[in-house]
Amino acid sequence: MADKFVKTVLAAVSAIICWLLLSYLFFPIKLSAPPQVYFAETVTHMIPLKAVITSVFVLLAVFIYEQRAKRKRKKKIDTVLKNS
């Protein structure tokens, strides 16, 4: 249960960070407008491309988390087996 919660939080945080990085660093727009309008337009610009890239990075983050957890469990089991 806790593992599922951690994966969900990890996916959400990595998606938000990736989307904002794509919006402001890689695909910025030139617009003279108030901050709220600029934010809304920047975040909604190029949605399909950003969605694909964000999905790839979210899957990569969850995969890396699972591999580290798997490695940690294996190391713990090996340590227990060596001590017995």
PDB file of N, CA and C in Angstrom:
ATOM      1  N   MET A   1       0.824  -1.193   0.000  1.00  0.00           N
ATOM      2  CA  MET A   1       0.000   0.000   0.000  1.00  0.00           C
ATOM      3  C   MET A   1       0.872   1.263   0.000  1.00  0.00           C
ATOM      4  N   ALA A   2       1.886   1.264   0.851  1.00  0.00           N
ATOM      5  CA  ALA A   2       2.769   2.427   0.920  1.00  0.00           C
ATOM      6  C   ALA A   2       3.568   2.573  -0.366  1.00  0.00           C
ATOM      7  N   ASP A   3       3.927   1.434  -0.954  1.00  0.00           N
ATOM      8  CA  ASP A   3       4.690   1.467  -2.205  1.00  0.00           C
ATOM      9  C   ASP A   3       3.869   2.099  -3.330  1.00  0.00           C
ATOM     10  N   LYS A   4       2.592   1.783  -3.363  1.00  0.00           N
ATOM     11  CA  LYS A   4       1.709   2.357  -4.387  1.00  0.00           C
ATOM     12  C   LYS A   4       1.573   3.870  -4.185  1.00  0.00           C
ATOM     13  N   PHE A   5       1.478   4.305  -2.934  1.00  0.00           N
ATOM     14  CA  PHE A   5       1.386   5.732  -2.622  1.00  0.00           C
ATOM     15  C   PHE A   5       2.661   6.457  -3.038  1.00  0.00           C
ATOM     16  N   VAL A   6       3.802   5.869  -2.744  1.00  0.00           N
ATOM     17  CA  VAL A   6       5.085   6.479  -3.111  1.00  0.00           C
ATOM     18  C   VAL A   6       5.211   6.598  -4.624  1.00  0.00           C
ATOM     19  N   LYS A   7       4.804   5.556  -5.344  1.00  0.00           N
ATOM     20  CA  LYS A   7       4.863   5.605  -6.805  1.00  0.00           C
ATOM     21  C   LYS A   7       3.935   6.681  -7.366  1.00  0.00           C
ATOM     22  N   THR A   8       2.756   6.820  -6.771  1.00  0.00           N
ATOM     23  CA  THR A   8       1.807   7.839  -7.230  1.00  0.00           C
ATOM     24  C   THR A   8       2.352   9.240  -6.993  1.00  0.00           C
ATOM     25  N   VAL A   9       2.901   9.474  -5.821  1.00  0.00           N
ATOM     26  CA  VAL A   9       3.479  10.790  -5.505  1.00  0.00           C
ATOM     27  C   VAL A   9       4.679  11.069  -6.408  1.00  0.00           C
ATOM     28  N   LEU A  10       5.513  10.064  -6.603  1.00  0.00           N
ATOM     29  CA  LEU A  10       6.676  10.214  -7.482  1.00  0.00           C
ATOM     30  C   LEU A  10       6.240  10.562  -8.900  1.00  0.00           C
ATOM     31  N   ALA A  11       5.222   9.877  -9.398  1.00  0.00           N
ATOM     32  CA  ALA A  11       4.726  10.139 -10.749  1.00  0.00           C
ATOM     33  C   ALA A  11       4.159  11.552 -10.853  1.00  0.00           C
ATOM     34  N   ALA A  12       3.388  11.963  -9.863  1.00  0.00           N
ATOM     35  CA  ALA A  12       2.784  13.304  -9.907  1.00  0.00           C
ATOM     36  C   ALA A  12       3.845  14.397  -9.843  1.00  0.00           C
ATOM     37  N   VAL A  13       4.776  14.257  -8.936  1.00  0.00           N
ATOM     38  CA  VAL A  13       5.825  15.276  -8.784  1.00  0.00           C
ATOM     39  C   VAL A  13       6.704  15.340 -10.030  1.00  0.00           C
ATOM     40  N   SER A  14       7.101  14.179 -10.549  1.00  0.00           N
ATOM     41  CA  SER A  14       7.946  14.200 -11.746  1.00  0.00           C
ATOM     42  C   SER A  14       7.186  14.744 -12.953  1.00  0.00           C
ATOM     43  N   ALA A  15       5.881  14.487 -13.040  1.00  0.00           N
ATOM     44  CA  ALA A  15       5.090  15.028 -14.150  1.00  0.00           C
ATOM     45  C   ALA A  15       5.005  16.548 -14.073  1.00  0.00           C
ATOM     46  N   ILE A  16       4.763  17.075 -12.881  1.00  0.00           N
ATOM     47  CA  ILE A  16       4.658  18.529 -12.716  1.00  0.00           C
ATOM     48  C   ILE A  16       5.988  19.201 -13.033  1.00  0.00           C
ATOM     49  N   ILE A  17       7.061  18.656 -12.506  1.00  0.00           N
ATOM     50  CA  ILE A  17       8.379  19.247 -12.742  1.00  0.00           C
ATOM     51  C   ILE A  17       8.743  19.181 -14.220  1.00  0.00           C
ATOM     52  N   CYS A  18       8.506  18.038 -14.832  1.00  0.00           N
ATOM     53  CA  CYS A  18       8.822  17.890 -16.255  1.00  0.00           C
ATOM     54  C   CYS A  18       8.000  18.852 -17.101  1.00  0.00           C
ATOM     55  N   TRP A  19       6.716  18.949 -16.820  1.00  0.00           N
ATOM     56  CA  TRP A  19       5.839  19.840 -17.599  1.00  0.00           C
ATOM     57  C   TRP A  19       6.290  21.296 -17.485  1.00  0.00           C
ATOM     58  N   LEU A  20       6.616  21.726 -16.272  1.00  0.00           N
ATOM     59  CA  LEU A  20       7.052  23.112 -16.080  1.00  0.00           C
ATOM     60  C   LEU A  20       8.406  23.370 -16.741  1.00  0.00           C
ATOM     61  N   LEU A  21       9.310  22.404 -16.652  1.00  0.00           N
ATOM     62  CA  LEU A  21      10.598  22.564 -17.332  1.00  0.00           C
ATOM     63  C   LEU A  21      10.419  22.659 -18.841  1.00  0.00           C
ATOM     64  N   LEU A  22       9.569  21.804 -19.383  1.00  0.00           N
ATOM     65  CA  LEU A  22       9.308  21.870 -20.820  1.00  0.00           C
ATOM     66  C   LEU A  22       8.659  23.197 -21.202  1.00  0.00           C
ATOM     67  N   SER A  23       7.765  23.675 -20.348  1.00  0.00           N
ATOM     68  CA  SER A  23       7.036  24.907 -20.651  1.00  0.00           C
ATOM     69  C   SER A  23       7.929  26.140 -20.632  1.00  0.00           C
ATOM     70  N   TYR A  24       8.827  26.208 -19.674  1.00  0.00           N
ATOM     71  CA  TYR A  24       9.605  27.432 -19.501  1.00  0.00           C
ATOM     72  C   TYR A  24      11.012  27.380 -20.077  1.00  0.00           C
ATOM     73  N   LEU A  25      11.629  26.198 -20.141  1.00  0.00           N
ATOM     74  CA  LEU A  25      12.998  26.134 -20.627  1.00  0.00           C
ATOM     75  C   LEU A  25      13.115  25.679 -22.079  1.00  0.00           C
ATOM     76  N   PHE A  26      12.326  24.701 -22.477  1.00  0.00           N
ATOM     77  CA  PHE A  26      12.501  24.115 -23.797  1.00  0.00           C
ATOM     78  C   PHE A  26      11.523  24.643 -24.838  1.00  0.00           C
ATOM     79  N   PHE A  27      10.292  24.977 -24.432  1.00  0.00           N
ATOM     80  CA  PHE A  27       9.300  25.482 -25.375  1.00  0.00           C
ATOM     81  C   PHE A  27       8.661  26.774 -24.864  1.00  0.00           C
ATOM     82  N   PRO A  28       9.460  27.785 -24.568  1.00  0.00           N
ATOM     83  CA  PRO A  28       8.857  29.033 -24.083  1.00  0.00           C
ATOM     84  C   PRO A  28       8.162  29.784 -25.217  1.00  0.00           C
ATOM     85  N   ILE A  29       7.241  30.647 -24.837  1.00  0.00           N
ATOM     86  CA  ILE A  29       6.566  31.469 -25.840  1.00  0.00           C
ATOM     87  C   ILE A  29       6.922  32.929 -25.590  1.00  0.00           C
ATOM     88  N   LYS A  30       6.825  33.730 -26.631  1.00  0.00           N
ATOM     89  CA  LYS A  30       7.057  35.166 -26.501  1.00  0.00           C
ATOM     90  C   LYS A  30       5.702  35.833 -26.425  1.00  0.00           C
ATOM     91  N   LEU A  31       5.407  36.396 -25.252  1.00  0.00           N
ATOM     92  CA  LEU A  31       4.105  37.000 -25.046  1.00  0.00           C
ATOM     93  C   LEU A  31       4.236  38.103 -24.007  1.00  0.00           C
ATOM     94  N   SER A  32       3.749  39.265 -24.325  1.00  0.00           N
ATOM     95  CA  SER A  32       3.693  40.358 -23.356  1.00  0.00           C
ATOM     96  C   SER A  32       2.297  40.365 -22.754  1.00  0.00           C
ATOM     97  N   ALA A  33       2.211  39.875 -21.548  1.00  0.00           N
ATOM     98  CA  ALA A  33       0.909  39.760 -20.892  1.00  0.00           C
ATOM     99  C   ALA A  33       1.126  39.723 -19.385  1.00  0.00           C
ATOM    100  N   PRO A  34       0.063  39.894 -18.621  1.00  0.00           N
ATOM    101  CA  PRO A  34       0.182  39.749 -17.168  1.00  0.00           C
ATOM    102  C   PRO A  34       0.657  38.331 -16.804  1.00  0.00           C
ATOM    103  N   PRO A  35       1.245  38.179 -15.633  1.00  0.00           N
ATOM    104  CA  PRO A  35       1.806  36.875 -15.243  1.00  0.00           C
ATOM    105  C   PRO A  35       0.809  35.709 -15.310  1.00  0.00           C
ATOM    106  N   GLN A  36      -0.444  35.941 -14.911  1.00  0.00           N
ATOM    107  CA  GLN A  36      -1.425  34.851 -14.926  1.00  0.00           C
ATOM    108  C   GLN A  36      -1.702  34.389 -16.357  1.00  0.00           C
ATOM    109  N   VAL A  37      -1.837  35.317 -17.273  1.00  0.00           N
ATOM    110  CA  VAL A  37      -2.104  34.978 -18.670  1.00  0.00           C
ATOM    111  C   VAL A  37      -0.884  34.297 -19.281  1.00  0.00           C
ATOM    112  N   TYR A  38       0.296  34.821 -18.973  1.00  0.00           N
ATOM    113  CA  TYR A  38       1.522  34.224 -19.501  1.00  0.00           C
ATOM    114  C   TYR A  38       1.672  32.782 -19.021  1.00  0.00           C
ATOM    115  N   PHE A  39       1.428  32.559 -17.725  1.00  0.00           N
ATOM    116  CA  PHE A  39       1.516  31.203 -17.169  1.00  0.00           C
ATOM    117  C   PHE A  39       0.525  30.263 -17.861  1.00  0.00           C
ATOM    118  N   ALA A  40      -0.709  30.694 -17.998  1.00  0.00           N
ATOM    119  CA  ALA A  40      -1.735  29.852 -18.621  1.00  0.00           C
ATOM    120  C   ALA A  40      -1.381  29.523 -20.067  1.00  0.00           C
ATOM    121  N   GLU A  41      -0.919  30.503 -20.806  1.00  0.00           N
ATOM    122  CA  GLU A  41      -0.580  30.270 -22.210  1.00  0.00           C
ATOM    123  C   GLU A  41       0.665  29.393 -22.353  1.00  0.00           C
ATOM    124  N   THR A  42       1.643  29.600 -21.501  1.00  0.00           N
ATOM    125  CA  THR A  42       2.865  28.812 -21.570  1.00  0.00           C
ATOM    126  C   THR A  42       2.599  27.355 -21.236  1.00  0.00           C
ATOM    127  N   VAL A  43       1.796  27.110 -20.226  1.00  0.00           N
ATOM    128  CA  VAL A  43       1.517  25.741 -19.798  1.00  0.00           C
ATOM    129  C   VAL A  43       0.650  25.004 -20.824  1.00  0.00           C
ATOM    130  N   THR A  44      -0.248  25.717 -21.508  1.00  0.00           N
ATOM    131  CA  THR A  44      -1.139  25.053 -22.458  1.00  0.00           C
ATOM    132  C   THR A  44      -0.605  25.028 -23.891  1.00  0.00           C
ATOM    133  N   HIS A  45       0.550  25.599 -24.116  1.00  0.00           N
ATOM    134  CA  HIS A  45       1.163  25.622 -25.446  1.00  0.00           C
ATOM    135  C   HIS A  45       1.791  24.258 -25.742  1.00  0.00           C
ATOM    136  N   MET A  46       1.546  23.671 -26.904  1.00  0.00           N
ATOM    137  CA  MET A  46       2.128  22.401 -27.357  1.00  0.00           C
ATOM    138  C   MET A  46       1.793  21.222 -26.439  1.00  0.00           C
ATOM    139  N   ILE A  47       0.545  21.095 -26.070  1.00  0.00           N
ATOM    140  CA  ILE A  47       0.118  20.064 -25.124  1.00  0.00           C
ATOM    141  C   ILE A  47       0.440  18.640 -25.594  1.00  0.00           C
ATOM    142  N   PRO A  48       0.148  18.256 -26.829  1.00  0.00           N
ATOM    143  CA  PRO A  48       0.417  16.857 -27.208  1.00  0.00           C
ATOM    144  C   PRO A  48       1.892  16.459 -27.090  1.00  0.00           C
ATOM    145  N   LEU A  49       2.778  17.310 -27.542  1.00  0.00           N
ATOM    146  CA  LEU A  49       4.209  16.998 -27.465  1.00  0.00           C
ATOM    147  C   LEU A  49       4.675  16.936 -26.012  1.00  0.00           C
ATOM    148  N   LYS A  50       4.267  17.886 -25.214  1.00  0.00           N
ATOM    149  CA  LYS A  50       4.654  17.894 -23.802  1.00  0.00           C
ATOM    150  C   LYS A  50       4.087  16.685 -23.069  1.00  0.00           C
ATOM    151  N   ALA A  51       2.885  16.259 -23.445  1.00  0.00           N
ATOM    152  CA  ALA A  51       2.272  15.089 -22.803  1.00  0.00           C
ATOM    153  C   ALA A  51       3.068  13.824 -23.095  1.00  0.00           C
ATOM    154  N   VAL A  52       3.515  13.668 -24.320  1.00  0.00           N
ATOM    155  CA  VAL A  52       4.303  12.486 -24.679  1.00  0.00           C
ATOM    156  C   VAL A  52       5.640  12.486 -23.941  1.00  0.00           C
ATOM    157  N   ILE A  53       6.327  13.602 -23.959  1.00  0.00           N
ATOM    158  CA  ILE A  53       7.632  13.694 -23.299  1.00  0.00           C
ATOM    159  C   ILE A  53       7.479  13.498 -21.794  1.00  0.00           C
ATOM    160  N   THR A  54       6.462  14.104 -21.192  1.00  0.00           N
ATOM    161  CA  THR A  54       6.227  13.960 -19.764  1.00  0.00           C
ATOM    162  C   THR A  54       5.913  12.516 -19.405  1.00  0.00           C
ATOM    163  N   SER A  55       5.119  11.855 -20.216  1.00  0.00           N
ATOM    164  CA  SER A  55       4.781  10.448 -19.959  1.00  0.00           C
ATOM    165  C   SER A  55       6.029   9.567 -19.962  1.00  0.00           C
ATOM    166  N   VAL A  56       6.910   9.816 -20.898  1.00  0.00           N
ATOM    167  CA  VAL A  56       8.149   9.038 -20.959  1.00  0.00           C
ATOM    168  C   VAL A  56       8.973   9.252 -19.692  1.00  0.00           C
ATOM    169  N   PHE A  57       9.090  10.489 -19.251  1.00  0.00           N
ATOM    170  CA  PHE A  57       9.885  10.755 -18.061  1.00  0.00           C
ATOM    171  C   PHE A  57       9.233  10.218 -16.790  1.00  0.00           C
ATOM    172  N   VAL A  58       7.921  10.234 -16.714  1.00  0.00           N
ATOM    173  CA  VAL A  58       7.231   9.656 -15.551  1.00  0.00           C
ATOM    174  C   VAL A  58       7.458   8.153 -15.509  1.00  0.00           C
ATOM    175  N   LEU A  59       7.316   7.494 -16.645  1.00  0.00           N
ATOM    176  CA  LEU A  59       7.565   6.050 -16.680  1.00  0.00           C
ATOM    177  C   LEU A  59       9.013   5.726 -16.331  1.00  0.00           C
ATOM    178  N   LEU A  60       9.935   6.538 -16.789  1.00  0.00           N
ATOM    179  CA  LEU A  60      11.336   6.340 -16.465  1.00  0.00           C
ATOM    180  C   LEU A  60      11.594   6.517 -14.963  1.00  0.00           C
ATOM    181  N   ALA A  61      10.989   7.523 -14.363  1.00  0.00           N
ATOM    182  CA  ALA A  61      11.167   7.759 -12.925  1.00  0.00           C
ATOM    183  C   ALA A  61      10.612   6.597 -12.103  1.00  0.00           C
ATOM    184  N   VAL A  62       9.450   6.105 -12.462  1.00  0.00           N
ATOM    185  CA  VAL A  62       8.857   4.981 -11.727  1.00  0.00           C
ATOM    186  C   VAL A  62       9.685   3.715 -11.940  1.00  0.00           C
ATOM    187  N   PHE A  63      10.180   3.498 -13.152  1.00  0.00           N
ATOM    188  CA  PHE A  63      11.026   2.334 -13.433  1.00  0.00           C
ATOM    189  C   PHE A  63      12.302   2.371 -12.597  1.00  0.00           C
ATOM    190  N   ILE A  64      12.945   3.528 -12.534  1.00  0.00           N
ATOM    191  CA  ILE A  64      14.171   3.664 -11.739  1.00  0.00           C
ATOM    192  C   ILE A  64      13.875   3.427 -10.263  1.00  0.00           C
ATOM    193  N   TYR A  65      12.749   3.953  -9.771  1.00  0.00           N
ATOM    194  CA  TYR A  65      12.370   3.720  -8.372  1.00  0.00           C
ATOM    195  C   TYR A  65      12.182   2.226  -8.101  1.00  0.00           C
ATOM    196  N   GLU A  66      11.489   1.529  -9.003  1.00  0.00           N
ATOM    197  CA  GLU A  66      11.251   0.092  -8.811  1.00  0.00           C
ATOM    198  C   GLU A  66      12.554  -0.696  -8.841  1.00  0.00           C
ATOM    199  N   GLN A  67      13.458  -0.335  -9.725  1.00  0.00           N
ATOM    200  CA  GLN A  67      14.739  -1.044  -9.802  1.00  0.00           C
ATOM    201  C   GLN A  67      15.570  -0.832  -8.538  1.00  0.00           C
ATOM    202  N   ARG A  68      15.559   0.383  -8.009  1.00  0.00           N
ATOM    203  CA  ARG A  68      16.298   0.641  -6.766  1.00  0.00           C
ATOM    204  C   ARG A  68      15.683  -0.120  -5.597  1.00  0.00           C
ATOM    205  N   ALA A  69      14.355  -0.162  -5.538  1.00  0.00           N
ATOM    206  CA  ALA A  69      13.684  -0.902  -4.469  1.00  0.00           C
ATOM    207  C   ALA A  69      13.980  -2.395  -4.581  1.00  0.00           C
ATOM    208  N   LYS A  70      13.991  -2.897  -5.802  1.00  0.00           N
ATOM    209  CA  LYS A  70      14.292  -4.314  -6.038  1.00  0.00           C
ATOM    210  C   LYS A  70      15.722  -4.638  -5.604  1.00  0.00           C
ATOM    211  N   ARG A  71      16.652  -3.775  -5.972  1.00  0.00           N
ATOM    212  CA  ARG A  71      18.049  -3.967  -5.598  1.00  0.00           C
ATOM    213  C   ARG A  71      18.225  -3.914  -4.084  1.00  0.00           C
ATOM    214  N   LYS A  72      17.493  -2.999  -3.438  1.00  0.00           N
ATOM    215  CA  LYS A  72      17.578  -2.863  -1.986  1.00  0.00           C
ATOM    216  C   LYS A  72      17.044  -4.113  -1.292  1.00  0.00           C
ATOM    217  N   ARG A  73      15.903  -4.643  -1.793  1.00  0.00           N
ATOM    218  CA  ARG A  73      15.348  -5.875  -1.214  1.00  0.00           C
ATOM    219  C   ARG A  73      16.305  -7.042  -1.393  1.00  0.00           C
ATOM    220  N   LYS A  74      16.918  -7.143  -2.565  1.00  0.00           N
ATOM    221  CA  LYS A  74      17.849  -8.233  -2.834  1.00  0.00           C
ATOM    222  C   LYS A  74      19.062  -8.139  -1.921  1.00  0.00           C
ATOM    223  N   LYS A  75      19.566  -6.933  -1.723  1.00  0.00           N
ATOM    224  CA  LYS A  75      20.717  -6.741  -0.849  1.00  0.00           C
ATOM    225  C   LYS A  75      20.369  -7.124   0.586  1.00  0.00           C
ATOM    226  N   LYS A  76      19.155  -6.774   1.008  1.00  0.00           N
ATOM    227  CA  LYS A  76      18.711  -7.100   2.368  1.00  0.00           C
ATOM    228  C   LYS A  76      18.596  -8.610   2.539  1.00  0.00           C
ATOM    229  N   ILE A  77      18.046  -9.297   1.548  1.00  0.00           N
ATOM    230  CA  ILE A  77      17.922 -10.761   1.609  1.00  0.00           C
ATOM    231  C   ILE A  77      19.302 -11.407   1.612  1.00  0.00           C
ATOM    232  N   ASP A  78      20.214 -10.920   0.792  1.00  0.00           N
ATOM    233  CA  ASP A  78      21.574 -11.473   0.762  1.00  0.00           C
ATOM    234  C   ASP A  78      22.275 -11.297   2.098  1.00  0.00           C
ATOM    235  N   THR A  79      22.062 -10.150   2.741  1.00  0.00           N
ATOM    236  CA  THR A  79      22.677  -9.895   4.045  1.00  0.00           C
ATOM    237  C   THR A  79      22.119 -10.853   5.098  1.00  0.00           C
ATOM    238  N   VAL A  80      20.832 -11.088   5.069  1.00  0.00           N
ATOM    239  CA  VAL A  80      20.206 -12.008   6.032  1.00  0.00           C
ATOM    240  C   VAL A  80      20.707 -13.424   5.806  1.00  0.00           C
ATOM    241  N   LEU A  81      20.822 -13.828   4.540  1.00  0.00           N
ATOM    242  CA  LEU A  81      21.293 -15.175   4.239  1.00  0.00           C
ATOM    243  C   LEU A  81      22.754 -15.372   4.652  1.00  0.00           C
ATOM    244  N   LYS A  82      23.576 -14.356   4.486  1.00  0.00           N
ATOM    245  CA  LYS A  82      24.978 -14.459   4.873  1.00  0.00           C
ATOM    246  C   LYS A  82      25.126 -14.553   6.387  1.00  0.00           C
ATOM    247  N   ASN A  83      24.273 -13.845   7.116  1.00  0.00           N
ATOM    248  CA  ASN A  83      24.361 -13.837   8.575  1.00  0.00           C
ATOM    249  C   ASN A  83      23.800 -15.096   9.216  1.00  0.00           C
ATOM    250  N   SER A  84      23.019 -15.877   8.478  1.00  0.00           N
ATOM    251  CA  SER A  84      22.439 -17.068   9.085  1.00  0.00           C
ATOM    252  C   SER A  84      23.254 -18.311   8.831  1.00  0.00           C
TER     253      SER A  84
END
